[in-house]
Short mmCIF file of C-alpha atoms and ligand atoms in Angstrom, two decimals:
data_model
loop_
_atom_site.label_atom_id
_atom_site.label_comp_id
_atom_site.label_asym_id
_atom_site.label_seq_id
_atom_site.Cartn_x
_atom_site.Cartn_y
_atom_site.Cartn_z
CA MET A 1 -25.05 0.71 17.00
CA HIS A 2 -24.35 4.28 16.01
CA PRO A 3 -27.37 5.66 14.11
CA LEU A 4 -25.14 6.75 11.21
CA LEU A 5 -23.63 3.27 10.95
CA GLU A 6 -27.16 1.87 10.94
CA ARG A 7 -28.07 4.19 8.07
CA ALA A 8 -24.83 3.29 6.27
CA LYS A 9 -25.66 -0.42 6.51
CA LYS A 10 -29.10 0.22 5.05
CA VAL A 11 -27.72 1.78 1.91
CA MET A 12 -24.24 0.28 1.35
CA PRO A 13 -23.12 -3.38 1.56
CA GLY A 14 -21.62 -3.76 5.03
CA GLY A 15 -22.02 -0.01 5.47
CA VAL A 16 -18.76 0.59 3.62
CA SER A 17 -17.26 1.38 0.23
CA SER A 18 -14.29 -0.97 0.77
CA PRO A 19 -14.50 -4.24 2.78
CA VAL A 20 -11.77 -3.93 5.43
CA ARG A 21 -13.38 -0.71 6.74
CA ALA A 22 -16.23 -2.78 8.21
CA PHE A 23 -13.96 -4.07 11.06
CA LEU A 24 -15.17 -7.66 10.50
CA ALA A 25 -11.65 -8.99 11.07
CA VAL A 26 -11.24 -7.35 14.49
CA GLY A 27 -14.79 -6.97 15.74
CA GLY A 28 -16.26 -3.81 17.18
CA GLU A 29 -17.98 -0.92 15.47
CA PRO A 30 -16.14 1.17 12.90
CA PRO A 31 -16.44 4.85 13.87
CA ILE A 32 -17.89 7.18 11.25
CA VAL A 33 -15.34 9.87 10.46
CA ALA A 34 -16.12 13.57 10.62
CA LYS A 35 -12.72 15.05 9.80
CA ALA A 36 -8.98 14.57 9.93
CA ARG A 37 -6.10 16.96 10.34
CA GLY A 38 -2.39 16.33 10.72
CA ALA A 39 -1.86 13.11 12.65
CA GLU A 40 -5.39 13.06 14.06
CA ILE A 41 -8.75 11.81 12.95
CA THR A 42 -12.04 12.77 14.60
CA ASP A 43 -15.27 10.77 14.54
CA VAL A 44 -18.80 12.16 14.31
CA ASP A 45 -19.12 12.06 18.12
CA GLY A 46 -16.07 14.26 18.53
CA LYS A 47 -13.69 11.51 19.73
CA VAL A 48 -10.14 12.23 18.58
CA TYR A 49 -7.73 9.45 17.61
CA THR A 50 -4.04 9.42 16.73
CA ASP A 51 -4.18 7.99 13.21
CA LEU A 52 -1.85 5.15 12.19
CA VAL A 53 -3.76 4.26 9.03
CA GLY A 54 -3.30 7.45 7.01
CA SER A 55 -6.07 6.48 4.58
CA TRP A 56 -4.09 3.25 3.95
CA GLY A 57 -1.00 5.04 2.72
CA PRO A 58 -1.64 8.24 0.78
CA MET A 59 -1.46 10.70 3.69
CA ILE A 60 2.34 10.84 3.99
CA LEU A 61 2.19 14.55 4.93
CA GLY A 62 -0.63 13.98 7.39
CA HIS A 63 -4.25 14.95 6.81
CA SER A 64 -5.33 18.23 5.23
CA HIS A 65 -1.81 19.56 4.76
CA PRO A 66 -2.31 23.33 4.20
CA ALA A 67 -0.20 23.41 1.00
CA VAL A 68 -2.15 20.53 -0.51
CA VAL A 69 -5.54 21.93 0.48
CA GLU A 70 -4.60 25.29 -1.00
CA ALA A 71 -3.38 23.72 -4.24
CA ILE A 72 -6.64 21.79 -4.54
CA ALA A 73 -8.73 24.90 -3.92
CA ARG A 74 -6.79 26.88 -6.50
CA ALA A 75 -7.11 24.12 -9.09
CA ALA A 76 -10.82 23.64 -8.37
CA HIS A 77 -11.47 27.30 -9.10
CA GLU A 78 -9.88 26.79 -12.51
CA GLY A 79 -12.03 23.82 -13.45
CA LEU A 80 -12.84 20.38 -12.07
CA SER A 81 -12.23 18.28 -15.15
CA PHE A 82 -11.24 19.06 -18.71
CA GLY A 83 -10.97 15.76 -20.54
CA ALA A 84 -7.85 17.26 -22.11
CA THR A 85 -4.21 17.60 -21.16
CA CYS A 86 -3.44 20.30 -18.59
CA GLU A 87 -0.28 21.91 -17.27
CA ARG A 88 -0.49 20.36 -13.79
CA GLU A 89 -0.60 16.94 -15.45
CA VAL A 90 2.60 17.63 -17.37
CA MET A 91 4.23 18.88 -14.17
CA LEU A 92 3.22 15.83 -12.16
CA ALA A 93 4.46 13.54 -14.96
CA GLU A 94 7.82 15.35 -14.83
CA ALA A 95 7.93 15.14 -11.03
CA VAL A 96 7.19 11.40 -11.10
CA LEU A 97 9.70 10.60 -13.83
CA CYS A 98 12.51 12.48 -12.13
CA ARG A 99 12.06 10.08 -9.19
CA PHE A 100 12.23 7.04 -11.50
CA PRO A 101 14.97 8.22 -13.90
CA TRP A 102 15.19 4.90 -15.83
CA ALA A 103 11.59 5.31 -17.02
CA ASP A 104 10.72 7.51 -20.02
CA LYS A 105 6.96 7.95 -19.87
CA VAL A 106 4.10 7.79 -17.41
CA ARG A 107 0.37 7.27 -17.94
CA PHE A 108 -2.04 8.54 -15.28
CA VAL A 109 -5.14 6.61 -14.26
CA SER A 110 -7.44 7.04 -11.26
CA THR A 111 -6.60 4.17 -8.86
CA GLY A 112 -3.88 1.69 -8.01
CA THR A 113 -6.11 -1.11 -9.26
CA GLU A 114 -6.39 0.55 -12.64
CA ALA A 115 -2.63 1.13 -12.79
CA VAL A 116 -1.95 -2.57 -12.17
CA MET A 117 -4.68 -3.73 -14.55
CA SER A 118 -3.24 -1.52 -17.29
CA ALA A 119 0.35 -2.61 -16.58
CA VAL A 120 -0.62 -6.27 -16.91
CA ARG A 121 -2.45 -5.55 -20.16
CA LEU A 122 0.60 -3.72 -21.45
CA ALA A 123 2.83 -6.66 -20.51
CA ARG A 124 0.51 -9.09 -22.28
CA GLY A 125 0.18 -6.83 -25.30
CA ALA A 126 3.90 -6.21 -25.62
CA THR A 127 4.94 -9.86 -25.20
CA GLY A 128 2.00 -11.48 -26.99
CA ARG A 129 1.76 -13.92 -24.05
CA SER A 130 -1.19 -14.58 -21.73
CA ARG A 131 0.06 -16.18 -18.52
CA ILE A 132 1.08 -14.04 -15.58
CA VAL A 133 2.83 -14.74 -12.30
CA LYS A 134 2.00 -13.23 -8.94
CA PHE A 135 3.24 -13.92 -5.44
CA GLU A 136 1.26 -15.30 -2.54
CA ALA A 137 0.09 -12.59 -0.12
CA CYS A 138 0.80 -9.74 -2.51
CA TYR A 139 -2.20 -7.52 -3.18
CA HIS A 140 -2.51 -5.67 -6.45
CA GLY A 141 -5.96 -4.15 -6.19
CA HIS A 142 -9.13 -5.96 -7.18
CA VAL A 143 -8.04 -6.79 -10.73
CA ASP A 144 -9.81 -10.04 -11.79
CA SER A 145 -6.63 -11.90 -12.72
CA LEU A 146 -4.84 -10.87 -9.54
CA LEU A 147 -7.50 -11.62 -6.93
CA VAL A 148 -5.82 -14.92 -6.19
CA LYS A 149 -4.17 -15.43 -2.80
CA GLY A 150 -3.58 -11.78 -2.17
CA GLY A 151 -3.86 -9.26 0.58
CA SER A 152 -5.32 -8.87 4.04
CA GLY A 153 -8.91 -8.69 2.86
CA LEU A 154 -8.77 -12.18 1.45
CA ALA A 155 -6.49 -13.38 4.26
CA THR A 156 -8.66 -12.27 7.15
CA LEU A 157 -11.91 -13.34 5.53
CA GLY A 158 -10.37 -16.69 4.57
CA ILE A 159 -11.18 -16.29 0.89
CA PRO A 160 -8.50 -17.75 -1.41
CA SER A 161 -9.93 -15.99 -4.41
CA SER A 162 -12.95 -13.91 -5.32
CA ALA A 163 -16.25 -15.20 -6.69
CA GLY A 164 -16.95 -13.72 -10.08
CA VAL A 165 -13.49 -14.35 -11.46
CA PRO A 166 -13.94 -16.80 -14.36
CA PRO A 167 -11.79 -19.94 -13.87
CA ALA A 168 -10.57 -19.50 -17.45
CA LEU A 169 -9.04 -16.19 -16.37
CA ALA A 170 -7.74 -17.37 -12.97
CA GLU A 171 -6.03 -20.29 -14.71
CA LEU A 172 -3.77 -17.85 -16.49
CA THR A 173 -2.42 -16.62 -13.13
CA GLU A 174 0.35 -18.66 -11.54
CA VAL A 175 0.95 -18.02 -7.84
CA LEU A 176 4.44 -18.40 -6.38
CA PRO A 177 5.57 -18.19 -2.75
CA LEU A 178 7.64 -15.17 -1.78
CA ASP A 179 11.28 -15.60 -0.77
CA ASP A 180 11.71 -18.81 -2.78
CA GLU A 181 14.09 -18.81 -5.76
CA GLN A 182 13.68 -22.52 -6.41
CA ALA A 183 9.91 -22.36 -6.83
CA ALA A 184 10.33 -19.48 -9.29
CA ASP A 185 13.03 -21.36 -11.19
CA ALA A 186 10.85 -24.46 -11.43
CA LEU A 187 7.85 -22.53 -12.78
CA PHE A 188 9.87 -20.64 -15.37
CA ALA A 189 11.62 -23.84 -16.42
CA GLU A 190 8.22 -25.37 -17.02
CA CYS A 191 6.43 -22.57 -18.86
CA GLY A 192 8.68 -19.50 -18.93
CA GLN A 193 8.09 -18.96 -22.63
CA GLU A 194 4.35 -18.45 -22.01
CA ILE A 195 4.71 -15.93 -19.19
CA ALA A 196 4.01 -12.29 -20.04
CA CYS A 197 5.08 -10.90 -16.69
CA ALA A 198 5.79 -11.48 -13.05
CA ILE A 199 4.22 -8.88 -10.77
CA ILE A 200 5.36 -8.37 -7.20
CA GLU A 201 5.14 -5.82 -4.43
CA PRO A 202 8.90 -5.33 -4.00
CA LEU A 203 8.01 -4.51 -0.39
CA PRO A 204 4.98 -6.71 0.28
CA ALA A 205 2.88 -4.62 2.67
CA ASN A 206 -0.66 -5.92 2.25
CA SER A 207 -0.39 -9.13 4.29
CA GLY A 208 1.79 -7.92 7.06
CA LEU A 209 5.13 -6.46 6.05
CA LEU A 210 7.07 -9.28 4.43
CA VAL A 211 10.41 -7.64 3.70
CA GLN A 212 12.13 -9.48 0.84
CA ARG A 213 15.82 -10.20 0.44
CA ARG A 214 17.32 -8.01 -2.27
CA SER A 215 18.89 -11.13 -3.76
CA PHE A 216 15.42 -12.64 -4.26
CA LEU A 217 14.21 -9.57 -6.19
CA GLU A 218 17.45 -9.58 -8.18
CA HIS A 219 16.88 -13.25 -8.99
CA LEU A 220 13.39 -12.45 -10.32
CA ARG A 221 14.89 -9.71 -12.47
CA LYS A 222 17.35 -12.13 -14.07
CA LEU A 223 14.83 -14.95 -14.37
CA THR A 224 12.13 -12.90 -16.10
CA ARG A 225 14.67 -11.34 -18.45
CA ALA A 226 16.12 -14.73 -19.37
CA HIS A 227 12.65 -15.92 -20.41
CA GLY A 228 11.56 -12.79 -22.23
CA ALA A 229 8.99 -11.98 -19.55
CA LEU A 230 8.51 -8.56 -18.01
CA LEU A 231 8.95 -7.68 -14.35
CA ILE A 232 6.38 -5.36 -12.79
CA PHE A 233 7.11 -3.72 -9.46
CA ASP A 234 3.80 -2.78 -7.88
CA GLU A 235 4.91 0.22 -5.84
CA VAL A 236 1.42 1.53 -5.07
CA ILE A 237 2.35 1.46 -1.36
CA SER A 238 6.15 1.60 -1.41
CA GLY A 239 6.69 4.14 -4.20
CA LEU A 240 7.26 7.67 -2.88
CA ARG A 241 6.91 6.20 0.65
CA VAL A 242 10.10 4.34 1.58
CA ALA A 243 12.30 6.57 -0.59
CA MET A 244 11.71 9.11 -3.35
CA GLY A 245 12.08 6.39 -5.97
CA GLY A 246 10.53 3.69 -3.77
CA MET A 247 11.98 0.18 -3.68
CA THR A 248 13.28 0.65 -7.20
CA GLU A 249 15.70 3.21 -5.77
CA ILE A 250 16.46 1.29 -2.57
CA THR A 251 17.27 -1.98 -4.33
CA GLY A 252 18.79 -0.44 -7.46
CA ILE A 253 16.86 -3.06 -9.43
CA GLU A 254 15.26 -1.83 -12.63
CA PRO A 255 11.88 -3.44 -13.35
CA ASP A 256 10.14 -3.08 -16.74
CA ILE A 257 7.04 -1.38 -15.38
CA VAL A 258 6.35 0.38 -12.09
CA THR A 259 2.84 1.06 -10.82
CA LEU A 260 2.06 3.89 -8.43
CA GLY A 261 -1.03 5.03 -6.53
CA LYS A 262 -1.85 6.29 -3.05
CA ILE A 263 0.78 9.01 -2.38
CA VAL A 264 1.00 10.10 -6.04
CA GLY A 265 -2.50 11.59 -5.68
CA GLY A 266 -1.87 13.16 -2.27
CA GLY A 267 -5.24 11.90 -1.03
CA MET A 268 -7.07 12.32 -4.33
CA PRO A 269 -7.70 9.38 -6.69
CA VAL A 270 -4.61 9.00 -8.89
CA GLY A 271 -2.74 5.96 -10.11
CA ALA A 272 0.07 5.74 -12.65
CA TYR A 273 2.20 3.30 -14.55
CA LEU A 274 5.60 4.05 -15.99
CA ALA A 275 8.13 2.35 -18.22
CA LYS A 276 10.71 2.93 -20.91
CA ASP A 277 9.71 4.19 -24.38
CA ALA A 278 10.00 0.74 -25.93
CA LEU A 279 6.99 -0.30 -23.82
CA MET A 280 5.10 2.97 -23.51
CA THR A 281 4.94 3.40 -27.30
CA GLN A 282 2.78 0.23 -27.24
CA VAL A 283 0.12 2.18 -25.33
CA ALA A 284 -2.71 3.94 -27.23
CA PRO A 285 -2.70 6.39 -28.98
CA LEU A 286 0.83 5.40 -30.08
CA GLY A 287 0.34 1.66 -30.01
CA PRO A 288 -2.21 -1.19 -29.96
CA VAL A 289 -2.64 -1.59 -26.16
CA TYR A 290 -5.82 0.34 -25.40
CA GLN A 291 -6.26 2.14 -22.11
CA ALA A 292 -8.23 5.31 -21.39
CA GLY A 293 -10.00 7.29 -18.66
CA THR A 294 -12.58 10.08 -18.53
CA LEU A 295 -11.13 11.47 -15.30
CA SER A 296 -7.49 10.48 -15.90
CA GLY A 297 -5.08 13.35 -15.34
CA ASN A 298 -7.83 15.16 -13.47
CA PRO A 299 -6.57 18.70 -12.75
CA VAL A 300 -7.63 18.82 -9.09
CA ALA A 301 -6.11 15.41 -8.37
CA MET A 302 -2.93 16.39 -10.24
CA ALA A 303 -2.70 19.52 -8.08
CA ALA A 304 -2.92 17.42 -4.90
CA GLY A 305 -0.21 15.05 -6.14
CA LEU A 306 2.05 17.90 -7.20
CA ALA A 307 1.72 19.74 -3.89
CA THR A 308 2.41 16.52 -2.01
CA LEU A 309 5.52 15.68 -4.03
CA LYS A 310 6.73 19.25 -3.56
CA GLN A 311 6.86 18.63 0.20
CA LEU A 312 8.84 15.44 -0.42
CA GLU A 313 11.47 16.98 -2.68
CA ASP A 314 14.03 17.08 0.08
CA ARG A 315 15.64 13.77 1.05
CA GLN A 316 15.55 15.07 4.61
CA ALA A 317 11.80 14.33 4.53
CA TYR A 318 12.54 10.61 4.15
CA ARG A 319 15.13 10.66 6.93
CA GLU A 320 12.53 12.36 9.09
CA LEU A 321 9.89 9.72 8.23
CA ASP A 322 12.37 6.96 9.05
CA ALA A 323 13.21 8.56 12.41
CA ARG A 324 9.53 8.79 13.34
CA GLY A 325 8.95 5.22 12.26
CA ALA A 326 11.87 4.12 14.45
CA MET A 327 10.46 6.08 17.39
CA LEU A 328 7.07 4.37 17.11
CA GLN A 329 8.75 1.00 16.72
CA ARG A 330 10.65 1.55 19.98
CA GLY A 331 7.45 2.65 21.74
CA PHE A 332 5.57 -0.46 20.58
CA GLU A 333 8.45 -2.81 21.41
CA ARG A 334 8.86 -1.35 24.88
CA ALA A 335 5.16 -1.84 25.56
CA MET A 336 5.28 -5.43 24.28
CA GLU A 337 8.23 -6.20 26.51
CA ARG A 338 6.56 -4.66 29.51
CA TYR A 339 3.38 -6.72 29.07
CA ASP A 340 5.19 -9.81 27.87
CA ILE A 341 3.56 -9.97 24.44
CA THR A 342 5.37 -12.31 22.06
CA GLY A 343 6.20 -10.61 18.81
CA SER A 344 8.18 -7.95 17.04
CA VAL A 345 7.71 -4.88 14.89
CA ALA A 346 8.71 -5.21 11.24
CA ARG A 347 9.54 -1.83 9.75
CA MET A 348 10.72 -0.16 6.59
CA GLY A 349 10.95 3.59 7.06
CA SER A 350 7.48 4.87 7.94
CA ILE A 351 5.71 1.52 7.38
CA LEU A 352 5.34 -0.70 10.45
CA TRP A 353 3.74 -4.06 11.13
CA LEU A 354 3.05 -5.77 14.42
CA SER A 355 4.16 -9.36 13.93
CA LEU A 356 2.54 -11.28 16.80
CA GLN A 357 4.68 -14.39 16.66
CA ALA A 358 8.01 -15.60 18.03
CA GLY A 359 11.19 -15.26 16.04
CA PRO A 360 12.14 -12.75 13.38
CA PRO A 361 9.36 -11.21 11.23
CA PRO A 362 8.33 -13.58 8.42
CA ARG A 363 9.29 -13.13 4.75
CA ALA A 364 6.65 -15.38 3.22
CA TRP A 365 2.97 -15.99 3.85
CA HIS A 366 3.37 -19.62 4.96
CA GLN A 367 5.62 -18.38 7.78
CA VAL A 368 2.87 -16.12 9.15
CA ASP A 369 1.29 -17.57 12.29
CA MET A 370 -2.45 -16.96 11.89
CA GLY A 371 -2.84 -17.35 15.66
CA GLY A 372 -1.90 -13.70 16.13
CA ALA A 373 -5.16 -12.45 14.64
CA LYS A 374 -7.29 -13.03 17.74
CA LEU A 375 -4.83 -11.19 19.98
CA TYR A 376 -4.60 -8.39 17.44
CA GLY A 377 -8.40 -8.04 17.52
CA GLN A 378 -8.27 -7.56 21.31
CA ILE A 379 -5.42 -5.06 21.06
CA HIS A 380 -7.23 -3.20 18.31
CA ARG A 381 -10.42 -2.83 20.32
CA HIS A 382 -8.58 -1.41 23.34
CA ALA A 383 -6.34 0.79 21.19
CA MET A 384 -9.37 2.38 19.52
CA HIS A 385 -10.93 2.88 22.96
CA ASN A 386 -7.73 4.64 24.06
CA GLY A 387 -7.73 6.96 21.06
CA LEU A 388 -5.34 5.10 18.78
CA TRP A 389 -6.67 4.37 15.32
CA MET A 390 -4.96 1.18 14.18
CA ALA A 391 -5.69 -0.78 11.00
CA PRO A 392 -8.69 -3.08 11.53
CA SER A 393 -6.81 -6.22 10.48
CA ALA A 394 -3.85 -8.10 11.89
CA TYR A 395 -2.34 -8.14 8.40
CA GLU A 396 -2.52 -4.47 7.57
CA VAL A 397 0.45 -2.23 8.26
CA ALA A 398 0.64 1.07 10.15
CA PHE A 399 1.89 4.29 8.59
CA VAL A 400 3.39 7.36 10.21
CA SER A 401 3.43 10.69 8.41
CA LEU A 402 5.44 13.88 8.54
CA ALA A 403 2.64 15.28 10.72
CA HIS A 404 3.37 12.67 13.40
CA GLY A 405 5.51 14.72 15.76
CA ALA A 406 7.22 13.36 18.86
CA GLU A 407 4.11 14.14 20.89
CA HIS A 408 1.86 12.06 18.61
CA ILE A 409 4.28 9.14 18.64
CA GLU A 410 4.43 9.36 22.43
CA ARG A 411 0.62 9.45 22.64
CA ALA A 412 0.36 6.50 20.25
CA SER A 413 2.89 4.49 22.26
CA GLN A 414 1.08 5.21 25.52
CA ALA A 415 -2.32 4.30 24.06
CA PHE A 416 -0.80 1.08 22.74
CA GLU A 417 0.66 0.33 26.16
CA ARG A 418 -2.70 0.91 27.84
CA ALA A 419 -4.29 -1.40 25.27
CA LEU A 420 -1.80 -4.16 26.08
CA GLU A 421 -2.40 -3.64 29.80
CA ALA A 422 -6.15 -4.07 29.22
CA VAL A 423 -5.58 -7.18 27.11
CA ARG A 424 -3.44 -8.69 29.88
CA LYS A 425 -6.18 -8.01 32.44
CA GLU A 426 -8.68 -9.81 30.22
CA SER A 427 -6.59 -12.94 29.87
C1 PLP B 1 -3.54 -0.22 -2.48
C2 PLP B 1 -2.84 -1.08 -3.45
C3 PLP B 1 -3.35 -1.33 -4.74
C4 PLP B 1 -4.72 -0.88 -5.15
O1 PLP B 1 -4.86 0.49 -5.18
P1 PLP B 1 -6.35 1.12 -5.13
O2 PLP B 1 -6.11 2.58 -5.30
O3 PLP B 1 -6.92 0.72 -3.81
O4 PLP B 1 -7.10 0.53 -6.27
C5 PLP B 1 -2.57 -2.04 -5.62
N1 PLP B 1 -1.35 -2.48 -5.28
C6 PLP B 1 -0.82 -2.27 -4.06
C7 PLP B 1 0.55 -2.76 -3.75
C8 PLP B 1 -1.56 -1.58 -3.09
O5 PLP B 1 -1.05 -1.41 -1.88
#
């Protein structure tokens, strides 16, 4: 074991600050990172990898983008935290709202988890109802009420729900399958009047990439509205990633609350939730729903978010991301064909997922063949060996960034092909 990993394990549970980083789902040793720049990440031994994880989503411009680093440095010189409103915060709020024009106000927090937790509280506070609905395989951060059947961490470790969540709280969370109008209809017919909100990743990307039919999302919009419940789109991954206005823009469906994270902080810890005035006036200090944060609206983090969004102002950036995603998809598919690996690549813009099963990529969790995980573990090990940093779980997606030029995509495709070749030799 690497001496640094040994030290890490002595002082941090599993040697990590977030579970999936420990590589338990794929086996092998997680490298300790020294630095990252552009499309590449370098470990403490100097080994360079083409990065397809992008810090799990935020690094849409690639690592250490010069404009972002400069903005951070400038902001840092002017103060690390004020505990008061600052100009960069106002500017980022404006930049976010102009991408979600139906929303009136945004509140900044520090993580995606916090954004979701606050959005659910707002929904409960505004409706005076307690029950909430989530969808199987959707991950919404480690919020107590939402740690039920969600996300790759739970999926790969085989944990249906987390210890430490009081049953009295978990009982208030109803879990529905994705892609199933009838199940949603049945639940709302039974207890629709008690439901504060339904929360969904409009592009579920935490348990594979389970692209939903627009008509299903539209159905949820009508159903929640008909029962006086709110609809929350958790766009922590998809917002600012698949289009400027995320899935809200792509589908044209207007939810009641959108949550953001990841990209909105440009690599610094920022989350946000946004809604119309009717809801946002319920939030303290204007209304009775309390929510606060010592480091919320942090000036250095706001600077990173602003500089990142500045680079994404042009729609051309999203066409570019889509083109690079398509290029990597072709590279992966070619390699799979060549080595006769059953599966396909599900993709939305710059988000890709290797679906290691026959037939079209699944839309719901019960359609996911868990048999692919072992093969993914083998591929992962050989990919890392060949300098391709892939997500350490069969159910996590890959991201490409604007820093992934044709040469990086080519290198990634070749490393992937060599990994498949090695896997074939093993079997
Ligand atoms: C990552 C993620 C979260 C949690 O965000 P953190 O910043 O990790 O707390 C919530 N929802 C979705 C959809 C996510 O992808």
